[in-house]
Short mmCIF file of C-alpha atoms in Angstrom, two decimals:
data_model
loop_
_atom_site.label_atom_id
_atom_site.label_comp_id
_atom_site.label_asym_id
_atom_site.label_seq_id
_atom_site.Cartn_x
_atom_site.Cartn_y
_atom_site.Cartn_z
CA VAL A 1 0.64 -22.99 -8.97
CA ALA A 2 0.32 -19.80 -11.48
CA VAL A 3 1.50 -16.48 -10.03
CA VAL A 4 0.14 -13.49 -11.93
CA GLY A 5 2.74 -10.68 -11.74
CA ALA A 6 6.35 -10.18 -10.44
CA GLY A 7 5.96 -7.27 -8.28
CA VAL A 8 6.03 -7.19 -4.59
CA SER A 9 3.10 -9.63 -4.15
CA GLY A 10 4.22 -11.88 -7.00
CA LEU A 11 7.76 -12.30 -5.80
CA THR A 12 6.82 -13.32 -2.08
CA ALA A 13 4.09 -15.57 -3.53
CA THR A 14 6.59 -17.48 -5.55
CA LYS A 15 8.91 -17.63 -2.54
CA CYS A 16 6.23 -18.92 -0.24
CA CYS A 17 5.05 -21.56 -2.69
CA LEU A 18 8.74 -22.85 -2.71
CA ASP A 19 8.86 -22.87 1.02
CA GLU A 20 5.81 -25.19 0.97
CA GLY A 21 7.21 -27.57 -1.77
CA LEU A 22 4.65 -26.15 -4.48
CA GLU A 23 5.77 -25.48 -7.96
CA PRO A 24 5.25 -21.93 -8.83
CA THR A 25 5.30 -20.35 -12.24
CA CYS A 26 5.16 -16.44 -12.00
CA PHE A 27 3.97 -14.66 -15.31
CA GLU A 28 5.18 -11.10 -15.58
CA GLN A 29 4.21 -9.01 -18.61
CA SER A 30 7.11 -6.56 -18.54
CA GLN A 31 10.75 -7.37 -19.06
CA ASP A 32 11.91 -7.51 -15.44
CA ILE A 33 10.57 -7.84 -11.91
CA GLY A 34 9.57 -5.02 -9.60
CA GLY A 35 6.15 -4.04 -10.61
CA VAL A 36 5.23 -0.43 -9.56
CA TRP A 37 8.84 0.14 -8.26
CA ARG A 38 10.21 -0.47 -11.67
CA TYR A 39 9.59 2.24 -14.43
CA THR A 40 9.91 0.84 -17.80
CA GLU A 41 9.25 3.83 -20.02
CA HIS A 42 12.35 5.79 -18.73
CA ILE A 43 14.65 2.75 -18.05
CA GLU A 44 14.20 1.37 -21.60
CA ALA A 45 14.69 4.91 -23.09
CA GLY A 46 17.95 5.24 -21.09
CA GLN A 47 16.57 8.17 -19.16
CA PRO A 48 16.34 8.57 -15.34
CA SER A 49 13.70 6.59 -13.59
CA LEU A 50 10.12 7.76 -13.57
CA TYR A 51 9.50 9.77 -10.33
CA PRO A 52 13.00 10.10 -9.64
CA SER A 53 12.26 11.76 -6.21
CA VAL A 54 9.60 9.09 -5.15
CA ILE A 55 10.43 7.81 -1.69
CA SER A 56 8.74 4.98 0.04
CA ASN A 57 6.05 5.95 2.68
CA THR A 58 7.03 3.27 5.01
CA SER A 59 10.45 2.78 6.82
CA LYS A 60 12.81 -0.19 5.68
CA GLU A 61 12.38 -2.09 9.03
CA MET A 62 8.67 -1.94 8.87
CA CYS A 63 8.26 -2.90 4.99
CA ALA A 64 10.97 -5.54 4.82
CA PHE A 65 10.04 -9.25 4.04
CA SER A 66 10.12 -11.00 7.33
CA ASP A 67 13.10 -13.20 6.66
CA PHE A 68 15.26 -10.69 4.67
CA PRO A 69 16.02 -7.46 6.27
CA PHE A 70 17.23 -4.44 4.20
CA PRO A 71 20.90 -3.77 4.15
CA GLU A 72 22.03 -1.57 7.10
CA ASP A 73 23.45 0.97 4.89
CA PHE A 74 20.31 1.82 3.07
CA PRO A 75 18.39 4.83 4.18
CA VAL A 76 15.38 4.57 6.52
CA PHE A 77 12.88 5.64 3.70
CA LEU A 78 14.12 4.32 0.34
CA PRO A 79 14.22 5.95 -3.21
CA ASN A 80 12.54 3.68 -5.75
CA ALA A 81 16.01 2.64 -7.26
CA GLN A 82 17.26 1.13 -3.93
CA PHE A 83 13.75 -0.37 -3.30
CA LEU A 84 14.04 -2.16 -6.60
CA ASP A 85 17.57 -3.20 -5.73
CA TYR A 86 16.18 -4.88 -2.60
CA LEU A 87 13.53 -6.84 -4.55
CA GLN A 88 16.25 -8.00 -7.06
CA ARG A 89 18.41 -9.03 -4.19
CA TYR A 90 15.46 -10.87 -2.61
CA ALA A 91 14.88 -12.69 -5.84
CA GLU A 92 18.45 -13.60 -6.34
CA HIS A 93 18.90 -14.87 -2.66
CA PHE A 94 15.80 -17.19 -2.79
CA SER A 95 16.64 -18.23 -6.61
CA LEU A 96 13.20 -16.95 -7.71
CA ARG A 97 14.05 -15.87 -11.28
CA GLU A 98 14.25 -19.31 -12.57
CA HIS A 99 10.43 -19.62 -11.77
CA ILE A 100 9.65 -16.19 -13.46
CA LYS A 101 8.72 -16.04 -17.25
CA LEU A 102 9.22 -12.32 -18.23
CA GLY A 103 7.46 -10.79 -21.25
CA THR A 104 4.45 -13.05 -20.75
CA THR A 105 1.03 -11.72 -20.43
CA VAL A 106 -1.91 -13.71 -18.84
CA VAL A 107 -4.58 -13.43 -21.22
CA SER A 108 -7.47 -15.57 -19.40
CA ILE A 109 -7.94 -17.66 -16.42
CA ARG A 110 -10.96 -20.06 -16.55
CA LYS A 111 -12.11 -22.91 -14.57
CA HIS A 112 -11.20 -26.24 -15.83
CA PRO A 113 -14.19 -28.37 -16.93
CA ASP A 114 -13.77 -30.69 -13.87
CA PHE A 115 -13.31 -27.71 -11.33
CA ALA A 116 -15.76 -28.92 -8.91
CA THR A 117 -13.69 -32.05 -8.41
CA THR A 118 -10.08 -30.99 -8.97
CA GLY A 119 -10.12 -27.27 -8.42
CA GLN A 120 -7.98 -26.75 -11.45
CA TRP A 121 -7.78 -23.61 -13.69
CA ASN A 122 -7.05 -23.24 -17.43
CA VAL A 123 -4.48 -20.37 -17.83
CA VAL A 124 -3.79 -18.85 -21.32
CA THR A 125 -0.79 -16.65 -21.55
CA GLU A 126 0.68 -14.85 -24.64
CA ALA A 127 4.50 -14.25 -25.22
CA GLY A 128 6.05 -13.02 -28.45
CA GLY A 129 2.60 -12.98 -30.15
CA LYS A 130 2.10 -16.63 -29.47
CA GLN A 131 -0.50 -17.82 -27.08
CA THR A 132 -0.04 -20.95 -24.85
CA SER A 133 -2.55 -22.82 -22.75
CA HIS A 134 -1.77 -24.33 -19.39
CA VAL A 135 -3.47 -26.28 -16.61
CA PHE A 136 -2.66 -25.23 -12.95
CA ASP A 137 -3.82 -26.61 -9.60
CA ALA A 138 -4.06 -23.10 -8.17
CA VAL A 139 -3.78 -19.44 -9.04
CA MET A 140 -2.18 -16.51 -6.98
CA VAL A 141 -3.48 -13.20 -8.48
CA CYS A 142 -0.68 -10.66 -7.75
CA SER A 143 -1.47 -7.99 -10.51
CA GLY A 144 -1.95 -5.32 -7.94
CA ASN A 145 -4.49 -2.49 -7.87
CA PHE A 146 -2.84 0.19 -9.76
CA SER A 147 -3.47 -1.20 -13.23
CA GLU A 148 -6.76 0.60 -14.23
CA PRO A 149 -6.87 4.47 -13.56
CA SER A 150 -10.13 5.90 -12.43
CA LEU A 151 -11.04 9.14 -14.38
CA PRO A 152 -14.57 10.11 -13.40
CA LEU A 153 -14.86 12.91 -15.82
CA HIS A 154 -18.68 12.97 -15.47
CA CYS A 155 -18.27 14.02 -11.87
CA PHE A 156 -16.71 17.39 -13.16
CA PRO A 157 -19.07 19.69 -14.96
CA GLY A 158 -17.59 21.55 -17.87
CA ILE A 159 -14.63 19.52 -18.36
CA GLU A 160 -15.48 18.69 -21.92
CA ARG A 161 -15.17 22.46 -22.72
CA PHE A 162 -11.85 23.01 -20.88
CA ARG A 163 -9.22 23.90 -23.29
CA GLY A 164 -6.16 23.07 -21.18
CA GLN A 165 -4.41 19.78 -20.68
CA TYR A 166 -5.58 17.21 -18.39
CA PHE A 167 -4.52 13.67 -17.40
CA HIS A 168 -4.52 10.98 -14.68
CA SER A 169 -1.63 10.92 -12.08
CA ARG A 170 -0.56 7.51 -13.67
CA GLN A 171 0.44 9.24 -16.82
CA TYR A 172 2.77 11.86 -14.99
CA LYS A 173 6.37 11.18 -15.85
CA HIS A 174 8.30 14.36 -14.88
CA PRO A 175 7.78 17.81 -13.53
CA ASP A 176 8.92 19.59 -16.53
CA VAL A 177 5.44 19.29 -18.01
CA PHE A 178 4.40 21.86 -15.30
CA GLN A 179 7.20 24.46 -16.26
CA GLY A 180 5.63 27.94 -15.81
CA LYS A 181 2.06 26.48 -15.79
CA ARG A 182 -0.88 27.07 -13.39
CA VAL A 183 -1.53 23.48 -12.11
CA LEU A 184 -4.62 22.13 -10.41
CA VAL A 185 -4.24 18.79 -8.62
CA LEU A 186 -7.54 16.95 -8.01
CA GLY A 187 -7.44 14.77 -4.99
CA MET A 188 -5.47 14.63 -1.85
CA GLY A 189 -4.03 11.11 -1.60
CA ASN A 190 -0.46 10.45 -1.27
CA SER A 191 0.04 10.71 -5.00
CA GLY A 192 -1.72 13.91 -5.44
CA VAL A 193 0.28 15.61 -2.67
CA ASP A 194 3.62 14.29 -3.97
CA ILE A 195 2.87 15.51 -7.43
CA ALA A 196 1.75 18.87 -6.07
CA VAL A 197 4.90 19.28 -4.19
CA GLU A 198 7.03 18.19 -7.12
CA ALA A 199 5.13 20.57 -9.52
CA SER A 200 5.50 23.58 -7.33
CA ARG A 201 9.14 23.67 -7.71
CA VAL A 202 8.79 24.62 -11.59
CA ALA A 203 5.08 25.80 -11.87
CA ALA A 204 3.75 29.27 -11.93
CA LYS A 205 0.98 28.28 -9.30
CA VAL A 206 -0.27 24.84 -7.94
CA THR A 207 -3.58 24.32 -6.28
CA ILE A 208 -4.79 21.20 -4.61
CA SER A 209 -8.67 20.71 -4.74
CA THR A 210 -9.93 18.54 -1.97
CA THR A 211 -13.52 17.81 -0.75
CA ARG A 212 -12.80 15.70 2.14
CA GLY A 213 -9.53 17.15 3.52
CA ALA A 214 -6.71 14.83 4.94
CA TRP A 215 -4.85 14.31 8.00
CA LEU A 216 -1.13 14.73 7.17
CA LEU A 217 1.69 12.75 8.96
CA SER A 218 5.40 13.33 8.42
CA ARG A 219 7.90 10.40 7.70
CA VAL A 220 9.97 12.06 10.49
CA PHE A 221 7.87 11.61 13.73
CA GLU A 222 8.21 11.97 17.50
CA HIS A 223 11.74 12.67 18.38
CA GLY A 224 12.77 12.15 14.73
CA TYR A 225 11.83 8.52 14.54
CA PRO A 226 9.99 7.11 11.62
CA TRP A 227 6.19 7.37 11.84
CA ASP A 228 5.37 3.83 11.49
CA MET A 229 8.13 2.54 14.04
CA VAL A 230 6.35 4.91 16.60
CA LEU A 231 2.61 4.17 15.79
CA ASN A 232 2.46 0.67 14.70
CA THR A 233 3.27 -1.12 18.10
CA ARG A 234 1.18 -3.67 19.79
CA PHE A 235 0.90 -1.24 22.74
CA MET A 236 -0.58 1.46 20.31
CA SER A 237 -2.72 -1.09 18.70
CA LEU A 238 -4.10 -2.11 21.93
CA ILE A 239 -5.00 1.41 22.90
CA LYS A 240 -6.60 2.22 19.48
CA THR A 241 -8.83 -0.85 19.37
CA ASN A 242 -9.97 -0.67 22.96
CA LEU A 243 -10.67 2.93 23.75
CA PRO A 244 -14.19 4.19 23.61
CA ARG A 245 -14.88 5.85 20.19
CA PRO A 246 -15.14 9.51 21.32
CA LEU A 247 -11.86 9.17 23.37
CA SER A 248 -10.20 7.46 20.30
CA TRP A 249 -11.27 10.38 18.18
CA TRP A 250 -9.98 12.87 20.75
CA LEU A 251 -6.59 11.04 20.93
CA ILE A 252 -6.00 10.82 17.10
CA ASN A 253 -7.17 14.44 16.59
CA TYR A 254 -4.57 15.41 19.32
CA LYS A 255 -1.75 13.56 17.91
CA VAL A 256 -2.11 14.46 14.29
CA ASN A 257 -2.46 18.11 15.27
CA GLN A 258 0.49 18.31 17.40
CA ARG A 259 2.79 19.32 14.53
CA PHE A 260 0.59 21.89 13.10
CA ASN A 261 -3.23 22.74 13.28
CA HIS A 262 -4.80 21.17 10.25
CA GLU A 263 -7.78 23.59 10.29
CA ASN A 264 -5.49 26.51 10.06
CA TYR A 265 -3.94 25.00 6.72
CA GLY A 266 -7.36 24.11 5.17
CA LEU A 267 -6.58 20.46 5.53
CA GLN A 268 -8.96 19.43 8.34
CA PRO A 269 -11.31 16.72 7.26
CA GLU A 270 -14.91 17.93 7.14
CA LYS A 271 -16.34 15.15 9.23
CA SER A 272 -15.18 14.41 12.66
CA LEU A 273 -13.94 11.12 11.46
CA VAL A 274 -10.32 10.43 11.08
CA ARG A 275 -9.45 9.39 7.45
CA GLU A 276 -6.57 7.55 6.19
CA PRO A 277 -3.54 9.93 6.59
CA VAL A 278 -1.44 11.24 3.84
CA LEU A 279 2.35 10.97 4.35
CA ASN A 280 4.34 14.06 3.21
CA ASP A 281 7.03 16.15 4.76
CA ASP A 282 6.89 19.31 2.75
CA LEU A 283 3.14 20.32 2.28
CA PRO A 284 2.71 22.35 5.41
CA SER A 285 5.91 24.55 4.61
CA TYR A 286 4.81 24.77 0.99
CA ILE A 287 1.40 26.15 1.96
CA LEU A 288 3.05 28.63 4.39
CA THR A 289 5.38 29.89 1.63
CA GLY A 290 2.35 30.18 -1.08
CA ARG A 291 3.87 27.61 -3.46
CA ILE A 292 0.61 25.40 -2.86
CA THR A 293 -2.77 26.58 -2.13
CA ILE A 294 -5.66 24.27 -0.80
CA LYS A 295 -9.22 24.88 -2.24
CA PRO A 296 -12.59 22.96 -1.71
CA GLY A 297 -13.98 20.64 -4.34
CA VAL A 298 -14.52 21.82 -7.96
CA LYS A 299 -17.95 23.16 -8.84
CA GLU A 300 -17.46 23.68 -12.67
CA PHE A 301 -14.82 23.96 -15.40
CA LYS A 302 -14.82 26.92 -17.72
CA ASP A 303 -12.76 27.33 -20.89
CA ASN A 304 -9.34 28.26 -19.14
CA SER A 305 -10.47 28.31 -15.50
CA VAL A 306 -12.20 26.50 -12.71
CA VAL A 307 -14.81 27.67 -10.10
CA PHE A 308 -14.64 26.04 -6.62
CA HIS A 309 -17.48 25.44 -4.23
CA ASN A 310 -18.07 28.35 -2.04
CA CYS A 311 -15.58 30.54 -4.01
CA PRO A 312 -17.27 33.06 -6.43
CA GLU A 313 -14.13 33.84 -8.44
CA GLU A 314 -12.77 31.78 -11.08
CA GLU A 315 -9.27 30.36 -10.91
CA PRO A 316 -7.10 30.40 -14.21
CA ILE A 317 -5.79 26.99 -14.88
CA ASP A 318 -3.55 25.64 -17.57
CA ILE A 319 -3.23 21.86 -16.44
CA VAL A 320 -5.31 19.40 -14.43
CA VAL A 321 -3.96 16.27 -12.84
CA PHE A 322 -6.71 13.82 -11.85
CA CYS A 323 -5.28 12.00 -8.68
CA THR A 324 -8.51 10.10 -8.30
CA GLY A 325 -7.22 6.63 -7.71
CA TYR A 326 -7.64 3.36 -9.42
CA ASN A 327 -10.58 0.81 -10.25
CA VAL A 328 -10.18 -2.79 -9.06
CA SER A 329 -9.92 -4.73 -12.28
CA PHE A 330 -9.19 -8.34 -13.24
CA PRO A 331 -9.48 -8.35 -17.09
CA PHE A 332 -8.30 -11.88 -17.29
CA LEU A 333 -10.78 -13.46 -15.00
CA GLU A 334 -14.54 -14.04 -15.68
CA GLU A 335 -17.03 -11.88 -13.47
CA SER A 336 -18.41 -15.15 -12.10
CA VAL A 337 -15.02 -15.77 -10.43
CA ILE A 338 -14.51 -12.24 -9.00
CA ARG A 339 -17.03 -9.79 -9.15
CA VAL A 340 -16.13 -6.03 -8.51
CA GLU A 341 -18.69 -3.40 -7.51
CA ASN A 342 -17.91 0.07 -6.38
CA LYS A 343 -14.23 -0.73 -6.49
CA HIS A 344 -14.82 -3.62 -4.13
CA ALA A 345 -14.34 -7.36 -4.70
CA SER A 346 -15.99 -9.45 -2.25
CA LEU A 347 -13.23 -11.59 -0.78
CA TYR A 348 -12.60 -13.55 2.42
CA LYS A 349 -10.25 -11.87 4.35
CA TYR A 350 -9.45 -9.73 1.29
CA VAL A 351 -8.08 -12.94 -0.19
CA PHE A 352 -10.31 -15.74 -1.26
CA PRO A 353 -13.39 -15.49 -3.33
CA THR A 354 -16.29 -16.36 -1.21
CA HIS A 355 -18.21 -18.55 -3.48
CA LEU A 356 -15.95 -20.98 -5.25
CA GLN A 357 -16.26 -24.66 -4.53
CA LYS A 358 -12.59 -24.98 -4.15
CA PRO A 359 -10.27 -22.48 -2.51
CA THR A 360 -7.65 -22.64 -5.26
CA LEU A 361 -7.68 -19.05 -6.32
CA ALA A 362 -6.40 -16.19 -4.20
CA VAL A 363 -5.97 -12.53 -4.67
CA LEU A 364 -2.83 -10.92 -2.86
CA GLY A 365 -2.19 -7.37 -2.24
CA LEU A 366 -5.66 -5.83 -2.73
CA ILE A 367 -5.63 -3.86 0.60
CA LYS A 368 -4.65 -0.58 1.96
CA PRO A 369 -3.43 -0.88 5.48
CA LEU A 370 -1.85 2.04 7.48
CA GLY A 371 1.50 0.19 7.18
CA GLY A 372 3.83 -1.56 4.75
CA ILE A 373 2.11 -3.54 2.14
CA MET A 374 5.01 -5.93 1.81
CA PRO A 375 4.61 -7.89 5.20
CA VAL A 376 0.96 -7.99 4.47
CA ALA A 377 1.43 -9.64 0.99
CA GLU A 378 3.82 -11.91 2.39
CA MET A 379 1.59 -13.03 5.18
CA GLN A 380 -1.14 -13.51 2.68
CA ALA A 381 1.19 -15.67 0.45
CA ARG A 382 2.31 -17.70 3.56
CA TRP A 383 -1.40 -18.42 4.31
CA VAL A 384 -2.56 -19.04 0.81
CA SER A 385 0.32 -21.39 -0.02
CA ARG A 386 -0.40 -23.50 3.18
CA VAL A 387 -4.08 -23.63 2.02
CA PHE A 388 -3.03 -24.79 -1.38
CA LYS A 389 -0.82 -27.44 0.25
CA GLY A 390 -3.78 -28.52 2.39
CA ARG A 391 -2.09 -27.31 5.71
CA GLY A 392 -4.05 -24.05 6.42
CA ALA A 393 -7.16 -23.03 8.27
CA ASN A 394 -10.61 -23.37 7.07
CA VAL A 395 -11.21 -20.64 4.61
CA SER A 396 -15.04 -20.88 4.48
CA PRO A 397 -16.67 -17.70 5.61
CA PRO A 398 -19.51 -17.57 8.10
CA PRO A 399 -22.95 -18.34 6.89
CA CYS A 400 -24.00 -14.76 5.90
CA SER A 401 -24.15 -12.87 2.79
CA HIS A 402 -20.75 -12.16 1.08
CA GLN A 403 -21.26 -8.38 1.09
CA SER A 404 -22.28 -8.29 4.82
CA PHE A 405 -19.44 -10.44 5.81
CA SER A 406 -16.83 -8.55 4.00
CA CYS A 407 -17.89 -5.44 5.86
CA LEU A 408 -17.65 -7.08 9.19
CA PHE A 409 -13.75 -7.09 9.04
CA PHE A 410 -13.23 -3.39 8.36
CA PHE A 411 -16.25 -2.06 10.45
CA SER A 412 -14.20 -1.53 13.58
CA ASP A 413 -11.76 0.67 11.59
CA SER A 414 -14.44 2.69 9.70
CA PHE A 415 -15.03 5.16 12.67
CA ARG A 416 -11.34 6.18 12.42
CA PHE A 417 -10.56 6.03 8.81
CA GLY A 418 -14.09 6.94 7.43
CA LEU A 419 -15.64 5.77 4.25
CA ALA A 420 -14.10 6.65 0.99
CA TYR A 421 -13.76 5.18 -2.46
CA ASP A 422 -11.65 2.43 -1.28
CA GLU A 423 -13.05 1.99 2.39
CA VAL A 424 -13.33 -1.78 1.92
CA LEU A 425 -9.44 -2.09 1.26
CA LYS A 426 -8.45 -0.44 4.48
CA THR A 427 -7.94 -2.14 7.67
CA GLU A 428 -5.92 -2.21 10.91
CA TRP A 429 -2.52 -3.25 9.86
CA LEU A 430 -1.54 -5.08 13.14
CA VAL A 431 -4.84 -6.74 13.67
CA TYR A 432 -4.85 -8.15 10.07
CA LEU A 433 -1.37 -9.37 10.25
CA ASP A 434 -2.11 -11.21 13.59
CA THR A 435 -5.26 -12.59 12.27
CA LEU A 436 -3.62 -14.29 9.30
CA ALA A 437 -0.52 -15.23 11.27
CA SER A 438 -2.90 -17.17 13.80
CA PHE A 439 -4.18 -19.16 10.87
CA ILE A 440 -0.67 -20.53 10.22
CA GLY A 441 0.48 -20.68 13.77
CA ALA A 442 3.03 -17.84 13.36
CA LYS A 443 1.50 -15.34 15.75
CA PRO A 444 4.07 -14.54 18.39
CA SER A 445 2.95 -14.97 22.03
CA VAL A 446 3.99 -12.10 24.11
CA LEU A 447 2.92 -13.68 27.39
CA GLY A 448 4.80 -16.77 26.48
CA LEU A 449 7.85 -14.89 25.68
CA LEU A 450 7.64 -13.06 28.96
CA CYS A 451 8.42 -16.16 30.91
CA THR A 452 11.25 -17.35 28.67
CA ASP A 453 12.71 -14.27 27.03
CA PRO A 454 11.48 -11.07 28.84
CA ARG A 455 13.74 -8.74 26.92
CA LEU A 456 12.32 -9.76 23.52
CA ALA A 457 8.78 -9.84 24.90
CA LEU A 458 8.99 -6.18 25.96
CA THR A 459 10.64 -5.26 22.69
CA ILE A 460 7.79 -6.97 20.69
CA PHE A 461 5.17 -5.32 22.86
CA PHE A 462 6.24 -1.72 23.24
CA GLY A 463 8.52 -1.64 20.33
CA PRO A 464 7.66 -1.49 16.48
CA CYS A 465 5.79 -4.30 15.15
CA SER A 466 8.41 -5.21 12.65
CA PRO A 467 7.78 -8.32 10.27
CA TYR A 468 10.43 -10.43 12.06
CA GLN A 469 8.02 -11.05 14.86
CA TYR A 470 6.24 -13.64 12.66
CA ARG A 471 9.21 -15.59 12.12
CA LEU A 472 10.05 -16.39 15.77
CA GLY A 473 7.99 -19.55 15.64
CA GLY A 474 5.66 -21.75 13.76
CA PRO A 475 5.96 -22.97 10.11
CA GLY A 476 8.80 -20.92 8.24
CA CYS A 477 10.49 -19.82 11.36
CA TRP A 478 13.82 -18.00 10.92
CA GLU A 479 16.65 -18.46 13.37
CA GLY A 480 17.71 -14.74 12.62
CA ALA A 481 14.40 -13.31 13.73
CA ARG A 482 15.40 -12.70 17.29
CA GLN A 483 18.55 -10.87 16.55
CA ALA A 484 16.73 -8.81 13.64
CA ILE A 485 14.12 -7.54 16.39
CA LEU A 486 16.69 -6.65 18.92
CA THR A 487 18.98 -4.71 16.38
CA GLN A 488 16.25 -3.03 14.46
CA TRP A 489 16.89 0.44 15.74
CA ASP A 490 20.77 -0.06 15.06
CA ARG A 491 19.91 -0.46 11.40
CA VAL A 492 17.68 2.68 11.55
CA LEU A 493 20.13 4.90 13.11
CA LYS A 494 23.27 3.73 11.16
CA PRO A 495 22.51 5.61 7.89
CA THR A 496 21.39 8.77 9.79
CA ARG A 497 24.41 8.87 12.33
CA THR A 498 27.01 9.57 9.85
CA ARG A 499 28.30 12.23 12.37
CA VAL A 500 28.16 11.25 15.96
CA PRO A 501 28.69 14.14 18.42
CA ALA A 502 31.14 13.60 21.21
CA GLY A 503 29.56 12.14 24.39
CA SER A 504 26.12 11.01 22.56
CA SER A 505 24.69 7.72 23.41
CA SER A 506 25.23 4.89 21.05
CA SER A 507 21.92 3.29 21.12
CA PHE A 508 18.14 3.89 21.15
#
């Protein structure tokens, strides 16, 4: 099996192949593993890591690989350096490095001449200026969806005469570039808000322009617990997926506005639909203190300023940061294998191309659930490796058009998250995990456990849906899963309770 990329998805794909007795070869174009969590430009220059303050948006218990918990002394939300350290430990623990070829770029992946019979692929790689051709029985594409920045300049009238500096968020290295400048951040995703917050510490003025607005969540949620450990439970998922739509809208509006009224801060989404939330702990206080201003969409750029919709006055600007996302791109694949339209690749369960005669090519990690991507990529890899081995569920989609089938899976979520550039990549995190887990026989049975292990059953249903649940039974079960579930709150509280007041309770 050829694995393209040694980031989060590539590492777990390599490990899952080994679990199934397959022979993976992972090709990574950079000089080390880690993907987006490793920042080569600064590491190779001997400087601090890129985005030195970047913190994971999901807690360590909810984004761990299902059979490899984070060390208990790691913080609940991890800086990039410790996240990379975890990935390196994972690779060492499961002896993955011997299967990874660093400094090797995948140039092309083409069907073998007898693909209809064998399902094999011709893979051409390049290392040290020399190209090599290989034949593989199957391919896992783990190159991620952050490789080709989307810079839609045609959507911003007058940008060609703007005399200031502008660049995509991918090019951002350090806040020093904003020193004393008037900064405009276009877009209100996680990257946009994080860059705006960081820029506001050194810039003269920072403005965020957003057409749609956004719901804002804090990592510190109810009673100070991590947001995802409170929201991503089987109990909460049952409520979200079964409530009537108007009641679900009201409930989510109520929950997200408990911390602060989004309308008062100019953040309320214009439609009544709940969009994908943005995770940031600082933005509300920065708006209150005037360090960041929220403005509507851009109407027009001038030489040294910008005009916003419904705002007659011009806003002087020195630097524009386009936080406009990424295009889905597979430059090493022919369009006949995976066709991308409107940032969407038509894939069965976001994994398998729907028209290949043999299911021997899969895409991992091309999804944006409201939850940790690592457990999702791992579950995809477990399913795919069993399909490659001949042990997986049937991957043939129902007899309908590819486009309409792809829409079916996320339709139930669209009324909550709304439709945006990447609407087809969003889905209900827990529902998706359960769906794939059922394909391989790893979905936990709460009712079954209620009879044999009621304590564990109640923890699974009302507590966080941590990835260890998918190692309790079925193929790849892990004997430490039960203990990992029952002690997850201890690992969360250990790095925070460095001072325990006298008479305080010792457990969650």
